[in-house]
XYZ file of C-alpha atoms in Angstrom:
482
model
C 102.158 115.442 66.228
C 99.118 117.018 64.589
C 98.631 119.952 66.964
C 95.574 121.284 65.117
C 93.777 117.991 65.628
C 94.679 117.969 69.316
C 93.424 121.546 69.572
C 90.035 120.469 68.179
C 89.805 117.441 70.483
C 90.616 119.377 73.659
C 88.334 122.214 72.593
C 85.474 119.781 72.219
C 85.982 117.575 75.283
C 87.374 120.115 77.707
C 89.613 119.897 80.813
C 88.766 116.252 81.494
C 90.489 115.160 78.278
C 93.372 117.493 79.027
C 94.049 115.867 82.405
C 93.681 112.374 80.937
C 96.184 113.199 78.212
C 98.709 114.363 80.776
C 98.326 111.195 82.861
C 98.079 108.599 80.080
C 100.800 110.042 77.845
C 103.306 111.001 80.542
C 106.137 109.364 78.565
C 105.283 111.115 75.329
C 107.441 114.252 75.111
C 105.354 115.750 72.286
C 102.184 115.787 74.389
C 103.904 116.816 77.622
C 105.644 119.696 75.874
C 102.403 121.277 74.679
C 102.176 124.624 76.377
C 99.416 125.307 78.893
C 98.525 128.519 77.059
C 97.909 126.587 73.863
C 95.574 124.139 75.572
C 93.708 126.881 77.438
C 92.881 128.620 74.180
C 91.333 125.391 72.970
C 88.702 125.520 75.711
C 86.971 128.800 74.956
C 84.504 127.315 72.430
C 82.821 124.970 74.927
C 82.101 127.089 78.002
C 78.385 126.352 78.054
C 78.475 122.727 76.927
C 78.314 119.673 79.117
C 79.687 116.435 77.685
C 79.718 113.213 79.712
C 81.475 110.809 77.332
C 84.220 109.565 79.633
C 84.741 106.356 77.639
C 85.578 108.234 74.449
C 87.879 110.611 76.317
C 89.772 107.692 77.860
C 90.148 106.080 74.432
C 91.518 109.332 72.965
C 93.956 109.695 75.865
C 95.244 106.118 75.583
C 95.595 106.255 71.794
C 96.715 109.899 71.524
C 100.150 109.004 70.146
C 98.440 107.132 67.295
C 95.462 109.461 66.756
C 97.515 112.646 66.616
C 100.456 111.139 64.721
C 101.265 113.002 61.472
C 101.402 109.687 59.572
C 97.749 108.953 60.358
C 96.550 111.124 57.497
C 99.195 110.236 54.967
C 97.363 111.294 51.802
C 95.566 114.502 50.845
C 91.832 114.187 51.396
C 89.444 114.094 48.435
C 87.012 117.005 48.309
C 83.925 116.592 46.124
C 80.623 118.387 46.330
C 77.370 116.702 47.296
C 76.297 116.092 43.719
C 79.530 114.302 42.830
C 79.628 112.102 45.906
C 76.111 110.707 45.417
C 77.414 107.894 43.196
C 80.588 107.262 45.193
C 79.141 106.034 48.476
C 75.769 105.538 50.148
C 74.280 108.839 51.310
C 71.705 107.939 53.938
C 68.833 109.902 55.467
C 69.204 110.981 59.120
C 69.149 107.958 61.406
C 66.455 109.457 63.630
C 64.117 109.581 60.640
C 64.049 105.774 60.674
C 63.435 105.725 64.431
C 60.582 106.882 66.629
C 62.452 109.793 68.205
C 60.176 112.432 69.822
C 60.521 115.982 68.497
C 61.404 117.208 71.998
C 64.474 114.949 72.020
C 65.420 115.964 68.489
C 65.249 119.629 69.449
C 67.274 119.079 72.617
C 70.066 117.250 70.800
C 70.086 119.787 67.989
C 70.776 122.715 70.326
C 73.274 120.609 72.242
C 75.348 119.824 69.145
C 74.978 122.895 66.888
C 78.132 125.019 66.768
C 79.300 128.353 65.448
C 80.434 127.802 61.862
C 77.894 125.076 61.051
C 75.943 125.479 57.824
C 72.132 125.466 57.957
C 69.513 125.743 55.212
C 66.040 127.214 55.572
C 63.266 129.262 54.028
C 62.827 132.988 54.596
C 59.802 133.244 56.916
C 59.577 137.042 57.297
C 61.582 140.173 56.536
C 61.944 143.072 59.004
C 63.951 146.275 59.034
C 66.563 144.730 61.340
C 66.944 141.507 59.301
C 65.025 138.435 58.228
C 63.916 135.259 59.980
C 64.685 131.806 58.554
C 62.775 128.610 59.354
C 65.357 125.832 59.222
C 64.647 122.700 57.171
C 67.992 120.894 57.164
C 71.723 121.162 57.847
C 74.361 121.668 55.178
C 78.046 120.858 55.006
C 78.941 117.505 56.533
C 76.109 117.399 59.122
C 72.972 115.286 58.746
C 69.901 115.917 60.925
C 66.122 115.631 60.573
C 64.973 119.070 61.788
C 62.263 120.232 59.382
C 59.410 119.268 61.735
C 61.016 121.092 64.717
C 60.055 124.595 63.438
C 63.359 126.126 64.522
C 63.700 129.782 63.565
C 66.960 131.721 63.231
C 67.559 135.466 62.852
C 69.901 136.896 60.247
C 70.578 140.552 61.255
C 70.851 143.101 58.504
C 74.486 143.754 59.420
C 75.255 140.115 58.500
C 73.806 140.461 55.010
C 76.471 141.647 52.523
C 75.375 144.495 50.241
C 76.313 144.671 46.561
C 76.142 148.452 46.454
C 76.766 151.294 48.865
C 73.246 152.710 48.806
C 71.212 149.566 48.195
C 69.159 147.807 50.844
C 70.759 144.360 51.317
C 67.381 142.878 52.335
C 65.880 143.812 48.973
C 67.529 140.753 47.421
C 65.371 138.393 49.481
C 61.709 137.411 49.380
C 59.571 135.356 51.712
C 59.834 131.691 50.757
C 63.364 131.890 49.344
C 65.682 128.990 50.103
C 68.888 130.288 51.718
C 72.109 128.695 52.861
C 73.530 130.503 55.927
C 76.116 129.825 58.617
C 75.542 129.793 62.374
C 77.076 132.798 64.105
C 75.784 132.600 67.702
C 74.004 129.895 69.720
C 71.904 130.512 72.844
C 71.413 126.958 74.095
C 69.444 127.957 77.177
C 66.768 129.955 75.317
C 67.151 127.846 72.138
C 67.889 130.772 69.852
C 70.143 131.021 66.822
C 71.742 133.904 64.983
C 73.006 133.264 61.471
C 75.037 135.201 58.942
C 75.706 135.318 55.219
C 79.309 136.429 55.652
C 81.731 133.650 54.595
C 84.377 134.815 57.097
C 82.563 132.858 59.813
C 82.954 129.592 57.887
C 85.710 127.250 59.097
C 88.415 126.446 56.563
C 87.025 122.944 55.847
C 83.702 124.511 54.736
C 85.058 127.602 53.011
C 84.193 126.254 49.552
C 80.448 126.435 50.247
C 78.579 129.442 48.804
C 76.116 131.270 51.035
C 72.907 133.017 49.973
C 69.838 132.103 47.930
C 69.854 128.564 46.522
C 67.518 126.414 44.393
C 65.921 123.051 45.136
C 68.732 121.343 43.209
C 71.232 122.749 45.715
C 69.595 121.005 48.669
C 71.624 118.163 50.229
C 71.082 114.710 48.744
C 69.932 113.244 52.047
C 67.188 115.896 52.313
C 65.968 115.281 48.758
C 65.667 111.588 49.640
C 63.377 112.422 52.566
C 60.311 112.876 50.369
C 60.799 109.389 48.927
C 61.315 107.907 52.375
C 58.189 109.539 53.808
C 56.042 107.549 51.380
C 57.563 104.306 52.666
C 57.196 104.638 56.410
C 57.963 100.953 57.036
C 61.357 101.045 55.289
C 64.288 99.782 57.357
C 67.784 101.212 57.415
C 69.115 98.105 55.680
C 66.586 98.352 52.844
C 67.296 102.035 52.259
C 71.042 101.346 52.303
C 70.824 98.629 49.656
C 68.620 100.812 47.433
C 71.170 103.631 47.239
C 73.230 103.798 44.086
C 76.508 104.471 45.865
C 76.263 101.304 47.976
C 76.891 99.177 44.867
C 80.037 101.104 43.939
C 82.979 98.627 44.137
C 85.351 101.512 44.900
C 83.416 102.748 47.948
C 86.111 101.812 50.482
C 88.854 103.337 48.339
C 86.912 106.580 47.967
C 86.033 106.892 51.675
C 89.657 106.284 52.648
C 90.647 109.052 50.263
C 87.967 111.345 51.676
C 89.407 110.809 55.159
C 92.971 111.135 53.899
C 93.901 107.631 55.065
C 96.387 105.607 53.044
C 95.492 102.085 51.913
C 99.138 101.034 52.282
C 100.110 102.465 55.648
C 98.640 100.937 58.793
C 95.515 102.763 59.972
C 94.671 100.682 63.017
C 94.491 101.947 66.590
C 95.540 98.482 67.813
C 99.218 98.647 68.610
C 99.694 95.003 67.715
C 98.635 95.796 64.136
C 101.232 98.514 63.638
C 103.694 95.909 62.362
C 104.146 95.619 58.597
C 105.473 92.040 58.513
C 102.628 89.666 59.255
C 102.607 85.917 58.761
C 100.354 84.908 55.881
C 98.457 82.593 58.233
C 97.501 85.610 60.368
C 95.431 87.227 57.625
C 91.652 86.989 57.559
C 91.248 84.378 54.745
C 93.562 81.889 56.452
C 92.000 82.491 59.870
C 88.509 82.199 58.429
C 89.410 78.922 56.745
C 90.815 77.528 59.989
C 87.769 78.688 61.927
C 85.372 77.170 59.392
C 87.253 73.863 59.513
C 86.936 73.821 63.308
C 83.182 74.492 63.204
C 82.684 71.893 60.474
C 84.610 69.280 62.466
C 82.239 69.766 65.420
C 79.291 69.105 63.121
C 80.968 65.988 61.705
C 81.617 64.669 65.212
C 77.971 65.203 66.137
C 76.941 63.486 62.904
C 79.106 60.441 63.641
C 77.497 60.147 67.077
C 74.040 60.223 65.456
C 75.150 57.621 62.896
C 76.401 55.216 65.567
C 73.093 55.611 67.406
C 71.160 54.800 64.227
C 69.779 58.321 63.767
C 70.698 58.574 60.074
C 68.536 61.605 59.279
C 70.116 63.636 62.079
C 73.551 62.455 60.973
C 72.891 63.595 57.381
C 71.732 67.013 58.627
C 74.969 67.465 60.584
C 77.112 66.430 57.602
C 75.248 68.842 55.325
C 75.643 71.618 57.893
C 79.394 70.933 58.042
C 79.670 71.171 54.243
C 77.704 74.433 54.235
C 80.336 75.856 56.563
C 83.297 74.320 54.708
C 82.385 72.902 51.290
C 85.720 71.073 50.930
C 85.848 69.546 54.400
C 87.293 66.067 53.785
C 85.965 64.462 56.971
C 82.427 65.642 56.233
C 82.611 64.365 52.636
C 83.912 60.952 53.742
C 81.320 60.646 56.512
C 78.444 61.652 54.239
C 79.700 59.325 51.508
C 79.773 56.439 53.973
C 76.204 57.242 54.996
C 75.092 57.392 51.355
C 76.728 53.986 50.756
C 74.976 52.535 53.794
C 71.618 53.775 52.487
C 72.319 52.352 48.993
C 72.901 55.690 47.205
C 76.182 54.490 45.701
C 76.391 57.159 42.973
C 76.169 59.978 45.540
C 78.665 58.158 47.764
C 81.138 57.848 44.877
C 80.763 61.579 44.139
C 81.579 62.487 47.759
C 84.571 60.128 47.955
C 85.905 61.443 44.649
C 85.713 65.061 45.855
C 87.338 64.096 49.177
C 90.312 62.511 47.380
C 90.662 65.553 45.120
C 91.031 67.676 48.233
C 93.249 65.204 50.108
C 94.639 62.389 47.872
C 96.316 60.648 50.844
C 93.211 60.292 53.012
C 93.169 56.596 53.983
C 89.494 56.230 54.857
C 88.388 58.089 51.746
C 90.438 55.753 49.546
C 89.314 52.627 51.436
C 85.603 53.478 51.339
C 85.871 54.646 47.732
C 87.310 51.286 46.606
C 84.675 49.324 48.507
C 81.876 51.432 47.061
C 83.235 51.112 43.517
C 83.267 47.323 43.803
C 79.724 47.338 45.164
C 78.609 49.650 42.368
C 80.292 47.384 39.832
C 78.241 44.482 41.142
C 75.049 46.527 40.641
C 76.048 47.304 37.058
C 76.717 43.623 36.350
C 73.191 42.810 37.471
C 71.947 45.498 35.084
C 74.060 43.877 32.315
C 76.141 47.047 31.937
C 79.338 45.044 31.799
C 81.649 47.715 30.356
C 80.636 50.224 33.064
C 81.124 47.584 35.726
C 84.595 46.859 34.333
C 85.448 50.572 34.572
C 84.419 50.649 38.249
C 86.733 47.717 39.056
C 89.583 49.312 37.123
C 89.125 52.618 38.927
C 89.258 50.807 42.271
C 92.527 49.122 41.252
C 93.964 52.453 40.098
C 93.340 53.785 43.590
C 94.715 50.702 45.329
C 96.570 48.041 43.325
C 96.472 45.661 46.292
C 92.691 45.754 46.668
C 91.976 42.043 46.176
C 88.179 42.369 46.007
C 88.401 44.576 42.922
C 90.989 42.287 41.267
C 88.868 39.175 41.818
C 85.704 40.900 40.598
C 87.486 42.172 37.468
C 88.921 38.743 36.541
C 85.548 37.091 37.075
C 83.833 39.732 34.939
C 86.323 39.374 32.084
C 85.845 35.599 31.907
C 82.095 36.142 31.814
C 82.452 38.736 29.058
C 84.691 36.400 26.964
C 82.013 33.705 26.981
C 79.251 36.157 26.045
C 81.265 37.777 23.254
C 82.311 34.407 21.744
C 78.688 33.242 21.626
C 77.618 36.474 19.947
C 80.583 36.331 17.564
C 79.696 32.819 16.369
C 76.087 33.876 15.904
C 77.052 36.808 13.682
C 79.614 34.698 11.785
C 76.914 32.233 10.705
C 74.776 35.093 9.450
C 77.461 36.397 7.037
C 77.661 34.548 3.650
C 81.358 35.226 3.127
C 83.585 35.984 6.120
C 87.399 35.811 6.258
C 88.934 36.683 9.525
C 92.419 36.947 11.010
C 92.181 37.795 14.667
C 95.104 39.439 16.438
C 95.833 37.886 19.807
C 95.282 41.239 21.591
C 91.963 42.070 19.925
C 89.170 43.072 22.340
C 86.122 40.935 21.622
C 83.728 43.742 22.573
C 85.327 45.933 19.871
C 85.008 43.099 17.358
C 81.347 42.607 18.170
C 80.632 46.323 17.802
C 82.160 46.356 14.320
C 80.285 43.217 13.296
C 76.984 44.701 14.487
C 77.629 47.808 12.388
C 78.348 45.683 9.277
C 75.293 43.530 9.791
C 73.070 46.602 9.772
C 74.419 48.092 6.544
C 75.394 45.219 4.159
C 74.937 41.469 3.835
C 78.276 40.306 2.397
C 81.702 41.318 3.696
C 85.336 40.436 3.508
C 86.586 41.130 7.036
C 90.178 41.123 8.351
C 91.549 41.986 11.770
C 95.070 43.367 11.915
C 96.864 44.692 14.979
C 93.616 45.102 16.844
C 91.903 47.024 13.986
C 88.898 45.752 12.013
C 89.076 46.275 8.236
C 86.205 45.255 5.958
C 84.621 45.918 2.524
C 81.584 44.600 0.648
C 82.333 41.313 -1.134
C 82.462 41.362 -4.948
C 81.198 37.809 -5.173
C 77.731 36.448 -4.625
């Protein structure tokens, strides 16, 4: 058990959390064995604070064995200064700056939450013999608050200003208007007074790397430097500001933040006990669950679309099918239903595209194959009327490739081929009469459309040919006789 973390939690929340821990974790020997003296010492920092967050305390008590487990923070945390972290993750301005929070409320919450050891930054307002006064402009360390407009003043006594020499006045190093980074030493919440110090011994260990004293504008926190930009865009929303930050676009943001918190990417970090297992079924992961959920939503849209289609409301049906495919782009039922609607409306090319995609996703779908074959035959008939006989033949062949027993496609193909034989023979005889010298041996398997194509090419380029056809290939050369 991480006793230091428990010490901080009890010190912050007080006796209420202590009693909840004892009752909720009565079977946990580590928590029950914590000495009363140890827990009492954790309470001395919060004598004058009132915290009514019972829900959070109950959560901590119920999950104490997980929260305070040593394995929770399984990797050393990453410590980078403010300048280095600006590009690693989105550093946002204080939330209250994007809200209409009255200054009275800001001031009240500031004095409620400020603690001994917190870092604050301000400007030297005046210097006296007993010390100097600082007007606070922002918080340092890991705290973010919008306090510049609150005009909060803190006193730094002369005894809390380190001297570089035995006989030198320590206040002589400061001038009115200097920016200084100091640490809170005492808080009077009732009278709203602060005492600060420049002695690093007051800093907690997690903030010990910060340097106290006079600083420059470049040393101000990133979130404070962004305030001037934000003030000129009063209507900016939190979402807009977030997307404009450089760190938000960093693809390693999650990895960095986990490292900053000391949480391993491999070990389980969930407070849900059911997720503590390491052997999960692949179907229980988010992608599989999302796919199943999307399929369920899409199916509801398809069902609604079918109802609209049966009632003759084709526009509403199409909207439902499109909505289903927006949810699940490869939903077979939606593709088949939309393809059927396209075919009904005469958009055979779009229908064929939908049926083709449906069969790619599910090659055994009976309705997709059935409707696809019917639509191909109908499209072939359209192409025959347009005298695109080769394309029509391909449609019938594709239908037979899908279903060899589809009689409509077989009959249409045989009828088309007989029609094409007659047309090609007529054209062949016409071209043959136009050639002065023409010898021809036609293989029994020669396609007449191929023959006609070759003859057309010859007729365009030369008047006299010797032409032979062998094994389905056309061979020709200009004749040497006149």
